[in-house]
mmCIF file with all atom_site columns, C-alpha atoms in Angstrom:
data_model
loop_
_atom_site.group_PDB
_atom_site.id
_atom_site.type_symbol
_atom_site.label_atom_id
_atom_site.label_alt_id
_atom_site.label_comp_id
_atom_site.label_asym_id
_atom_site.label_entity_id
_atom_site.label_seq_id
_atom_site.pdbx_PDB_ins_code
_atom_site.Cartn_x
_atom_site.Cartn_y
_atom_site.Cartn_z
_atom_site.occupancy
_atom_site.B_iso_or_equiv
_atom_site.pdbx_formal_charge
_atom_site.auth_seq_id
_atom_site.auth_comp_id
_atom_site.auth_asym_id
_atom_site.auth_atom_id
_atom_site.pdbx_PDB_model_num
ATOM 1   C CA . MET A 1 1   ? -46.551 227.825 -8.406  1.00 0.00 ? 1   MET A CA 1
ATOM 2   C CA . ALA A 1 2   ? -42.428 227.731 -8.578  1.00 0.00 ? 2   ALA A CA 1
ATOM 3   C CA . GLY A 1 3   ? -42.770 227.446 -12.489 1.00 0.00 ? 3   GLY A CA 1
ATOM 4   C CA . THR A 1 4   ? -40.457 224.026 -12.929 1.00 0.00 ? 4   THR A CA 1
ATOM 5   C CA . SER A 1 5   ? -41.274 221.655 -15.341 1.00 0.00 ? 5   SER A CA 1
ATOM 6   C CA . PRO A 1 6   ? -42.483 217.690 -13.732 1.00 0.00 ? 6   PRO A CA 1
ATOM 7   C CA . TYR A 1 7   ? -38.565 216.523 -13.865 1.00 0.00 ? 7   TYR A CA 1
ATOM 8   C CA . THR A 1 8   ? -37.340 219.818 -12.493 1.00 0.00 ? 8   THR A CA 1
ATOM 9   C CA . VAL A 1 9   ? -39.467 218.331 -9.396  1.00 0.00 ? 9   VAL A CA 1
ATOM 10  C CA . SER A 1 10  ? -38.576 215.008 -9.933  1.00 0.00 ? 10  SER A CA 1
ATOM 11  C CA . GLN A 1 11  ? -34.802 215.566 -9.755  1.00 0.00 ? 11  GLN A CA 1
ATOM 12  C CA . THR A 1 12  ? -35.416 217.721 -6.682  1.00 0.00 ? 12  THR A CA 1
ATOM 13  C CA . LEU A 1 13  ? -37.082 215.163 -5.181  1.00 0.00 ? 13  LEU A CA 1
ATOM 14  C CA . GLN A 1 14  ? -34.720 212.313 -6.270  1.00 0.00 ? 14  GLN A CA 1
ATOM 15  C CA . GLU A 1 15  ? -31.467 215.038 -4.600  1.00 0.00 ? 15  GLU A CA 1
ATOM 16  C CA . LEU A 1 16  ? -33.577 215.083 -1.163  1.00 0.00 ? 16  LEU A CA 1
ATOM 17  C CA . GLU A 1 17  ? -34.263 211.313 -1.081  1.00 0.00 ? 17  GLU A CA 1
ATOM 18  C CA . ARG A 1 18  ? -30.606 211.281 -1.643  1.00 0.00 ? 18  ARG A CA 1
ATOM 19  C CA . HIS A 1 19  ? -29.865 213.826 1.264   1.00 0.00 ? 19  HIS A CA 1
ATOM 20  C CA . GLU A 1 20  ? -32.318 211.421 3.868   1.00 0.00 ? 20  GLU A CA 1
ATOM 21  C CA . PHE A 1 21  ? -34.066 214.215 3.559   1.00 0.00 ? 21  PHE A CA 1
ATOM 22  C CA . VAL A 1 22  ? -37.188 212.328 2.234   1.00 0.00 ? 22  VAL A CA 1
ATOM 23  C CA . GLU A 1 23  ? -38.010 208.900 2.231   1.00 0.00 ? 23  GLU A CA 1
ATOM 24  C CA . SER A 1 24  ? -39.986 206.972 -0.701  1.00 0.00 ? 24  SER A CA 1
ATOM 25  C CA . ILE A 1 25  ? -43.014 204.524 -0.689  1.00 0.00 ? 25  ILE A CA 1
ATOM 26  C CA . GLY A 1 26  ? -43.706 202.701 -3.582  1.00 0.00 ? 26  GLY A CA 1
ATOM 27  C CA . SER A 1 27  ? -42.532 203.101 -7.383  1.00 0.00 ? 27  SER A CA 1
ATOM 28  C CA . GLY A 1 28  ? -43.640 204.182 -10.552 1.00 0.00 ? 28  GLY A CA 1
ATOM 29  C CA . PRO A 1 29  ? -46.815 206.474 -10.407 1.00 0.00 ? 29  PRO A CA 1
ATOM 30  C CA . ARG A 1 30  ? -48.061 205.783 -7.523  1.00 0.00 ? 30  ARG A CA 1
ATOM 31  C CA . GLN A 1 31  ? -44.940 206.136 -5.849  1.00 0.00 ? 31  GLN A CA 1
ATOM 32  C CA . ARG A 1 32  ? -44.942 208.886 -2.018  1.00 0.00 ? 32  ARG A CA 1
ATOM 33  C CA . ARG A 1 33  ? -42.617 210.747 -0.703  1.00 0.00 ? 33  ARG A CA 1
ATOM 34  C CA . ARG A 1 34  ? -42.766 212.758 2.495   1.00 0.00 ? 34  ARG A CA 1
ATOM 35  C CA . LEU A 1 35  ? -39.989 214.664 4.045   1.00 0.00 ? 35  LEU A CA 1
ATOM 36  C CA . CYS A 1 36  ? -38.765 213.380 7.285   1.00 0.00 ? 36  CYS A CA 1
ATOM 37  C CA . LYS A 1 37  ? -36.274 216.090 8.664   1.00 0.00 ? 37  LYS A CA 1
ATOM 38  C CA . PRO A 1 38  ? -37.893 219.258 8.044   1.00 0.00 ? 38  PRO A CA 1
ATOM 39  C CA . ASP A 1 39  ? -35.265 220.905 10.205  1.00 0.00 ? 39  ASP A CA 1
ATOM 40  C CA . ALA A 1 40  ? -32.586 219.515 9.154   1.00 0.00 ? 40  ALA A CA 1
ATOM 41  C CA . LEU A 1 41  ? -33.700 220.132 5.466   1.00 0.00 ? 41  LEU A CA 1
ATOM 42  C CA . LEU A 1 42  ? -34.092 223.921 6.536   1.00 0.00 ? 42  LEU A CA 1
ATOM 43  C CA . ASP A 1 43  ? -30.575 223.859 8.106   1.00 0.00 ? 43  ASP A CA 1
ATOM 44  C CA . ASP A 1 44  ? -28.782 223.703 4.668   1.00 0.00 ? 44  ASP A CA 1
ATOM 45  C CA . TRP A 1 45  ? -31.336 225.717 3.359   1.00 0.00 ? 45  TRP A CA 1
ATOM 46  C CA . VAL A 1 46  ? -29.787 228.401 6.162   1.00 0.00 ? 46  VAL A CA 1
ATOM 47  C CA . ARG A 1 47  ? -26.626 227.495 5.067   1.00 0.00 ? 47  ARG A CA 1
ATOM 48  C CA . SER A 1 48  ? -27.539 227.960 1.023   1.00 0.00 ? 48  SER A CA 1
ATOM 49  C CA . TRP A 1 49  ? -29.310 231.123 1.496   1.00 0.00 ? 49  TRP A CA 1
ATOM 50  C CA . LYS A 1 50  ? -26.285 233.185 3.180   1.00 0.00 ? 50  LYS A CA 1
ATOM 51  C CA . LEU A 1 51  ? -24.663 232.059 -0.152  1.00 0.00 ? 51  LEU A CA 1
ATOM 52  C CA . ARG A 1 52  ? -26.839 234.027 -2.093  1.00 0.00 ? 52  ARG A CA 1
ATOM 53  C CA . GLN A 1 53  ? -26.401 237.586 -3.960  1.00 0.00 ? 53  GLN A CA 1
ATOM 54  C CA . SER A 1 54  ? -28.884 239.878 -2.681  1.00 0.00 ? 54  SER A CA 1
ATOM 55  C CA . HIS A 1 55  ? -29.553 243.478 -4.158  1.00 0.00 ? 55  HIS A CA 1
ATOM 56  C CA . GLU A 1 56  ? -30.265 245.461 -0.645  1.00 0.00 ? 56  GLU A CA 1
ATOM 57  C CA . TYR A 1 57  ? -30.518 249.416 -0.758  1.00 0.00 ? 57  TYR A CA 1
ATOM 58  C CA . ASN A 1 58  ? -31.064 251.423 2.448   1.00 0.00 ? 58  ASN A CA 1
ATOM 59  C CA . TYR A 1 59  ? -33.643 253.982 2.830   1.00 0.00 ? 59  TYR A CA 1
ATOM 60  C CA . PHE A 1 60  ? -35.194 255.961 5.593   1.00 0.00 ? 60  PHE A CA 1
ATOM 61  C CA . PHE A 1 61  ? -38.666 256.950 6.146   1.00 0.00 ? 61  PHE A CA 1
ATOM 62  C CA . PHE A 1 62  ? -40.446 258.863 8.041   1.00 0.00 ? 62  PHE A CA 1
ATOM 63  C CA . ALA A 1 63  ? -42.693 257.502 10.333  1.00 0.00 ? 63  ALA A CA 1
ATOM 64  C CA . PRO A 1 64  ? -44.113 258.659 13.392  1.00 0.00 ? 64  PRO A CA 1
ATOM 65  C CA . GLY A 1 65  ? -46.174 255.882 15.168  1.00 0.00 ? 65  GLY A CA 1
ATOM 66  C CA . ASP A 1 66  ? -46.409 252.446 13.545  1.00 0.00 ? 66  ASP A CA 1
ATOM 67  C CA . LEU A 1 67  ? -43.562 251.879 10.726  1.00 0.00 ? 67  LEU A CA 1
ATOM 68  C CA . VAL A 1 68  ? -45.116 249.212 9.415   1.00 0.00 ? 68  VAL A CA 1
ATOM 69  C CA . GLN A 1 69  ? -48.337 250.036 9.045   1.00 0.00 ? 69  GLN A CA 1
ATOM 70  C CA . ALA A 1 70  ? -46.905 253.906 7.665   1.00 0.00 ? 70  ALA A CA 1
ATOM 71  C CA . LEU A 1 71  ? -45.145 251.631 5.031   1.00 0.00 ? 71  LEU A CA 1
ATOM 72  C CA . THR A 1 72  ? -48.184 249.091 4.535   1.00 0.00 ? 72  THR A CA 1
ATOM 73  C CA . ASP A 1 73  ? -50.235 252.062 3.670   1.00 0.00 ? 73  ASP A CA 1
ATOM 74  C CA . LYS A 1 74  ? -47.986 253.531 1.519   1.00 0.00 ? 74  LYS A CA 1
ATOM 75  C CA . PHE A 1 75  ? -47.513 250.896 -0.502  1.00 0.00 ? 75  PHE A CA 1
ATOM 76  C CA . ALA A 1 76  ? -51.325 249.852 -0.581  1.00 0.00 ? 76  ALA A CA 1
ATOM 77  C CA . THR A 1 77  ? -51.162 251.103 -4.366  1.00 0.00 ? 77  THR A CA 1
ATOM 78  C CA . HIS A 1 78  ? -47.860 247.976 -4.953  1.00 0.00 ? 78  HIS A CA 1
ATOM 79  C CA . ASP A 1 79  ? -48.984 244.634 -6.117  1.00 0.00 ? 79  ASP A CA 1
ATOM 80  C CA . ASP A 1 80  ? -45.192 243.507 -5.784  1.00 0.00 ? 80  ASP A CA 1
ATOM 81  C CA . TRP A 1 81  ? -43.612 243.940 -2.580  1.00 0.00 ? 81  TRP A CA 1
ATOM 82  C CA . ALA A 1 82  ? -43.422 241.283 0.592   1.00 0.00 ? 82  ALA A CA 1
ATOM 83  C CA . LEU A 1 83  ? -42.932 242.247 4.253   1.00 0.00 ? 83  LEU A CA 1
ATOM 84  C CA . THR A 1 84  ? -40.028 240.216 5.954   1.00 0.00 ? 84  THR A CA 1
ATOM 85  C CA . GLY A 1 85  ? -37.899 239.715 8.284   1.00 0.00 ? 85  GLY A CA 1
ATOM 86  C CA . ALA A 1 86  ? -38.068 241.129 12.207  1.00 0.00 ? 86  ALA A CA 1
ATOM 87  C CA . ALA A 1 87  ? -41.191 243.083 11.170  1.00 0.00 ? 87  ALA A CA 1
ATOM 88  C CA . ALA A 1 88  ? -42.996 240.589 9.306   1.00 0.00 ? 88  ALA A CA 1
ATOM 89  C CA . ALA A 1 89  ? -41.945 237.760 11.987  1.00 0.00 ? 89  ALA A CA 1
ATOM 90  C CA . ASN A 1 90  ? -42.567 239.713 15.079  1.00 0.00 ? 90  ASN A CA 1
ATOM 91  C CA . ALA A 1 91  ? -45.889 240.716 13.895  1.00 0.00 ? 91  ALA A CA 1
ATOM 92  C CA . THR A 1 92  ? -46.792 236.714 13.924  1.00 0.00 ? 92  THR A CA 1
ATOM 93  C CA . VAL A 1 93  ? -44.324 236.009 16.826  1.00 0.00 ? 93  VAL A CA 1
ATOM 94  C CA . PRO A 1 94  ? -44.344 238.851 18.902  1.00 0.00 ? 94  PRO A CA 1
ATOM 95  C CA . TYR A 1 95  ? -41.229 238.583 21.059  1.00 0.00 ? 95  TYR A CA 1
ATOM 96  C CA . LEU A 1 96  ? -38.990 242.323 20.369  1.00 0.00 ? 96  LEU A CA 1
ATOM 97  C CA . THR A 1 97  ? -40.788 245.363 21.874  1.00 0.00 ? 97  THR A CA 1
ATOM 98  C CA . SER A 1 98  ? -40.419 247.332 18.600  1.00 0.00 ? 98  SER A CA 1
ATOM 99  C CA . VAL A 1 99  ? -39.079 247.057 15.701  1.00 0.00 ? 99  VAL A CA 1
ATOM 100 C CA . ALA A 1 100 ? -36.906 250.057 13.854  1.00 0.00 ? 100 ALA A CA 1
ATOM 101 C CA . ARG A 1 101 ? -36.363 248.253 10.502  1.00 0.00 ? 101 ARG A CA 1
ATOM 102 C CA . ALA A 1 102 ? -38.702 246.831 8.041   1.00 0.00 ? 102 ALA A CA 1
ATOM 103 C CA . ASN A 1 103 ? -36.991 245.000 5.286   1.00 0.00 ? 103 ASN A CA 1
ATOM 104 C CA . VAL A 1 104 ? -39.496 244.528 1.699   1.00 0.00 ? 104 VAL A CA 1
ATOM 105 C CA . ILE A 1 105 ? -38.952 242.296 -0.912  1.00 0.00 ? 105 ILE A CA 1
ATOM 106 C CA . VAL A 1 106 ? -39.331 244.053 -4.329  1.00 0.00 ? 106 VAL A CA 1
ATOM 107 C CA . PRO A 1 107 ? -38.926 242.951 -8.502  1.00 0.00 ? 107 PRO A CA 1
ATOM 108 C CA . PRO A 1 108 ? -35.647 243.013 -9.224  1.00 0.00 ? 108 PRO A CA 1
ATOM 109 C CA . GLY A 1 109 ? -34.723 246.243 -10.913 1.00 0.00 ? 109 GLY A CA 1
ATOM 110 C CA . ALA A 1 110 ? -38.075 247.391 -8.794  1.00 0.00 ? 110 ALA A CA 1
ATOM 111 C CA . ALA A 1 111 ? -35.940 249.594 -6.708  1.00 0.00 ? 111 ALA A CA 1
ATOM 112 C CA . THR A 1 112 ? -35.039 252.555 -7.449  1.00 0.00 ? 112 THR A CA 1
ATOM 113 C CA . ALA A 1 113 ? -37.754 253.488 -9.429  1.00 0.00 ? 113 ALA A CA 1
ATOM 114 C CA . LEU A 1 114 ? -40.150 252.324 -6.170  1.00 0.00 ? 114 LEU A CA 1
ATOM 115 C CA . ALA A 1 115 ? -38.709 254.391 -3.772  1.00 0.00 ? 115 ALA A CA 1
ATOM 116 C CA . SER A 1 116 ? -38.734 257.447 -5.635  1.00 0.00 ? 116 SER A CA 1
ATOM 117 C CA . VAL A 1 117 ? -42.716 256.991 -5.800  1.00 0.00 ? 117 VAL A CA 1
ATOM 118 C CA . LEU A 1 118 ? -42.694 256.563 -2.150  1.00 0.00 ? 118 LEU A CA 1
ATOM 119 C CA . GLU A 1 119 ? -40.823 259.578 -1.113  1.00 0.00 ? 119 GLU A CA 1
ATOM 120 C CA . LEU A 1 120 ? -38.217 256.983 0.337   1.00 0.00 ? 120 LEU A CA 1
ATOM 121 C CA . GLU A 1 121 ? -34.710 258.736 1.194   1.00 0.00 ? 121 GLU A CA 1
ATOM 122 C CA . PRO A 1 122 ? -31.444 256.876 0.624   1.00 0.00 ? 122 PRO A CA 1
ATOM 123 C CA . VAL A 1 123 ? -29.179 256.801 3.002   1.00 0.00 ? 123 VAL A CA 1
ATOM 124 C CA . GLU A 1 124 ? -25.878 254.517 4.670   1.00 0.00 ? 124 GLU A CA 1
ATOM 125 C CA . LYS A 1 125 ? -26.708 254.707 7.910   1.00 0.00 ? 125 LYS A CA 1
ATOM 126 C CA . GLY A 1 126 ? -29.818 255.205 10.063  1.00 0.00 ? 126 GLY A CA 1
ATOM 127 C CA . ALA A 1 127 ? -32.217 252.499 6.886   1.00 0.00 ? 127 ALA A CA 1
ATOM 128 C CA . ASN A 1 128 ? -35.352 252.026 8.691   1.00 0.00 ? 128 ASN A CA 1
ATOM 129 C CA . VAL A 1 129 ? -36.939 250.206 5.684   1.00 0.00 ? 129 VAL A CA 1
ATOM 130 C CA . VAL A 1 130 ? -34.223 247.799 3.331   1.00 0.00 ? 130 VAL A CA 1
ATOM 131 C CA . LEU A 1 131 ? -35.772 246.991 -0.393  1.00 0.00 ? 131 LEU A CA 1
ATOM 132 C CA . MET A 1 132 ? -34.557 243.558 -1.300  1.00 0.00 ? 132 MET A CA 1
ATOM 133 C CA . GLU A 1 133 ? -34.671 243.061 -4.921  1.00 0.00 ? 133 GLU A CA 1
ATOM 134 C CA . ARG A 1 134 ? -36.035 239.126 -5.515  1.00 0.00 ? 134 ARG A CA 1
ATOM 135 C CA . GLN A 1 135 ? -37.367 236.942 -7.720  1.00 0.00 ? 135 GLN A CA 1
ATOM 136 C CA . GLY A 1 136 ? -37.636 232.657 -7.002  1.00 0.00 ? 136 GLY A CA 1
ATOM 137 C CA . ALA A 1 137 ? -38.072 231.490 -3.481  1.00 0.00 ? 137 ALA A CA 1
ATOM 138 C CA . SER A 1 138 ? -38.830 234.595 -1.978  1.00 0.00 ? 138 SER A CA 1
ATOM 139 C CA . TRP A 1 139 ? -41.789 235.215 -4.282  1.00 0.00 ? 139 TRP A CA 1
ATOM 140 C CA . LEU A 1 140 ? -43.684 231.981 -2.947  1.00 0.00 ? 140 LEU A CA 1
ATOM 141 C CA . PHE A 1 141 ? -46.577 231.572 -0.924  1.00 0.00 ? 141 PHE A CA 1
ATOM 142 C CA . VAL A 1 142 ? -46.660 235.609 -0.318  1.00 0.00 ? 142 VAL A CA 1
ATOM 143 C CA . ALA A 1 143 ? -49.686 236.228 2.032   1.00 0.00 ? 143 ALA A CA 1
ATOM 144 C CA . ARG A 1 144 ? -51.935 239.086 1.046   1.00 0.00 ? 144 ARG A CA 1
ATOM 145 C CA . ASP A 1 145 ? -53.901 239.611 4.082   1.00 0.00 ? 145 ASP A CA 1
ATOM 146 C CA . GLY A 1 146 ? -55.875 243.177 3.777   1.00 0.00 ? 146 GLY A CA 1
ATOM 147 C CA . LYS A 1 147 ? -53.306 246.467 2.557   1.00 0.00 ? 147 LYS A CA 1
ATOM 148 C CA . ARG A 1 148 ? -50.287 244.227 3.760   1.00 0.00 ? 148 ARG A CA 1
ATOM 149 C CA . SER A 1 149 ? -48.672 241.677 1.614   1.00 0.00 ? 149 SER A CA 1
ATOM 150 C CA . VAL A 1 150 ? -45.934 239.085 4.065   1.00 0.00 ? 150 VAL A CA 1
ATOM 151 C CA . ALA A 1 151 ? -43.203 236.962 2.778   1.00 0.00 ? 151 ALA A CA 1
ATOM 152 C CA . SER A 1 152 ? -43.817 233.175 3.258   1.00 0.00 ? 152 SER A CA 1
ATOM 153 C CA . PRO A 1 153 ? -42.606 232.391 6.896   1.00 0.00 ? 153 PRO A CA 1
ATOM 154 C CA . PHE A 1 154 ? -39.983 230.230 5.821   1.00 0.00 ? 154 PHE A CA 1
ATOM 155 C CA . ILE A 1 155 ? -38.646 233.363 4.296   1.00 0.00 ? 155 ILE A CA 1
ATOM 156 C CA . GLN A 1 156 ? -39.181 235.448 6.708   1.00 0.00 ? 156 GLN A CA 1
ATOM 157 C CA . TYR A 1 157 ? -37.194 232.692 9.030   1.00 0.00 ? 157 TYR A CA 1
ATOM 158 C CA . LEU A 1 158 ? -34.657 233.465 6.566   1.00 0.00 ? 158 LEU A CA 1
ATOM 159 C CA . ASP A 1 159 ? -34.189 236.573 6.404   1.00 0.00 ? 159 ASP A CA 1
ATOM 160 C CA . LEU A 1 160 ? -34.024 236.882 10.281  1.00 0.00 ? 160 LEU A CA 1
ATOM 161 C CA . LEU A 1 161 ? -30.505 235.450 10.256  1.00 0.00 ? 161 LEU A CA 1
ATOM 162 C CA . ASP A 1 162 ? -29.145 238.305 8.952   1.00 0.00 ? 162 ASP A CA 1
ATOM 163 C CA . GLY A 1 163 ? -27.310 239.252 11.657  1.00 0.00 ? 163 GLY A CA 1
ATOM 164 C CA . TYR A 1 164 ? -29.233 242.569 12.621  1.00 0.00 ? 164 TYR A CA 1
ATOM 165 C CA . GLY A 1 165 ? -29.810 243.375 16.309  1.00 0.00 ? 165 GLY A CA 1
ATOM 166 C CA . ARG A 1 166 ? -32.034 240.672 18.211  1.00 0.00 ? 166 ARG A CA 1
ATOM 167 C CA . ASN A 1 167 ? -33.020 239.307 14.851  1.00 0.00 ? 167 ASN A CA 1
ATOM 168 C CA . LYS A 1 168 ? -31.464 235.826 16.100  1.00 0.00 ? 168 LYS A CA 1
ATOM 169 C CA . GLU A 1 169 ? -33.679 235.575 19.283  1.00 0.00 ? 169 GLU A CA 1
ATOM 170 C CA . LEU A 1 170 ? -36.324 236.146 17.463  1.00 0.00 ? 170 LEU A CA 1
ATOM 171 C CA . ALA A 1 171 ? -35.750 233.825 14.555  1.00 0.00 ? 171 ALA A CA 1
ATOM 172 C CA . MET A 1 172 ? -35.396 231.391 17.234  1.00 0.00 ? 172 MET A CA 1
ATOM 173 C CA . GLN A 1 173 ? -38.420 232.082 18.742  1.00 0.00 ? 173 GLN A CA 1
ATOM 174 C CA . PHE A 1 174 ? -40.012 231.944 15.261  1.00 0.00 ? 174 PHE A CA 1
ATOM 175 C CA . ARG A 1 175 ? -38.652 228.627 14.821  1.00 0.00 ? 175 ARG A CA 1
ATOM 176 C CA . ARG A 1 176 ? -39.983 226.973 17.241  1.00 0.00 ? 176 ARG A CA 1
ATOM 177 C CA . THR A 1 177 ? -43.488 228.634 17.344  1.00 0.00 ? 177 THR A CA 1
ATOM 178 C CA . ALA A 1 178 ? -44.353 229.585 13.590  1.00 0.00 ? 178 ALA A CA 1
ATOM 179 C CA . LEU A 1 179 ? -42.045 226.869 11.948  1.00 0.00 ? 179 LEU A CA 1
ATOM 180 C CA . HIS A 1 180 ? -42.853 224.373 14.641  1.00 0.00 ? 180 HIS A CA 1
ATOM 181 C CA . MET A 1 181 ? -39.499 223.381 14.513  1.00 0.00 ? 181 MET A CA 1
ATOM 182 C CA . GLU A 1 182 ? -36.437 222.926 17.231  1.00 0.00 ? 182 GLU A CA 1
ATOM 183 C CA . SER A 1 183 ? -33.334 224.677 16.705  1.00 0.00 ? 183 SER A CA 1
#
């Protein structure tokens, strides 16, 4: 699914083992590796995630009622999108009374055209929709449920650590409840 070679996977696992996130049993073709420190690996991923370059575009979308539902209805005819951050996480682990902004992952170079087709208005302040152009890990394990498309729980968690509103509080609850990890 990641589109990587067996060599890359092997090198990655060796590096994870070197950092003591993974333990190895056996050798050769029968070698088995097991993630032994998932919480430490996630914490390292958080540090790395904050350093990445991301293209984000702010928009306003008039949605009387439920923003996520209205946005999902708007995106229904498009395949390449995934809801992430507070809007996605709060649906899985209800913690916030309301979510005022939806973060949506779209392919690189697609935000402006997609926003135009969906009639989203570009804004500098007061955005309630953020289109984030991404590739790679953000697209792994996207779950499609009817019309809704949602990023993997790990990507949702990483996106919750953006410093916006009460996202950090939701992130801690999401980590305990959905990812089954202590902070």
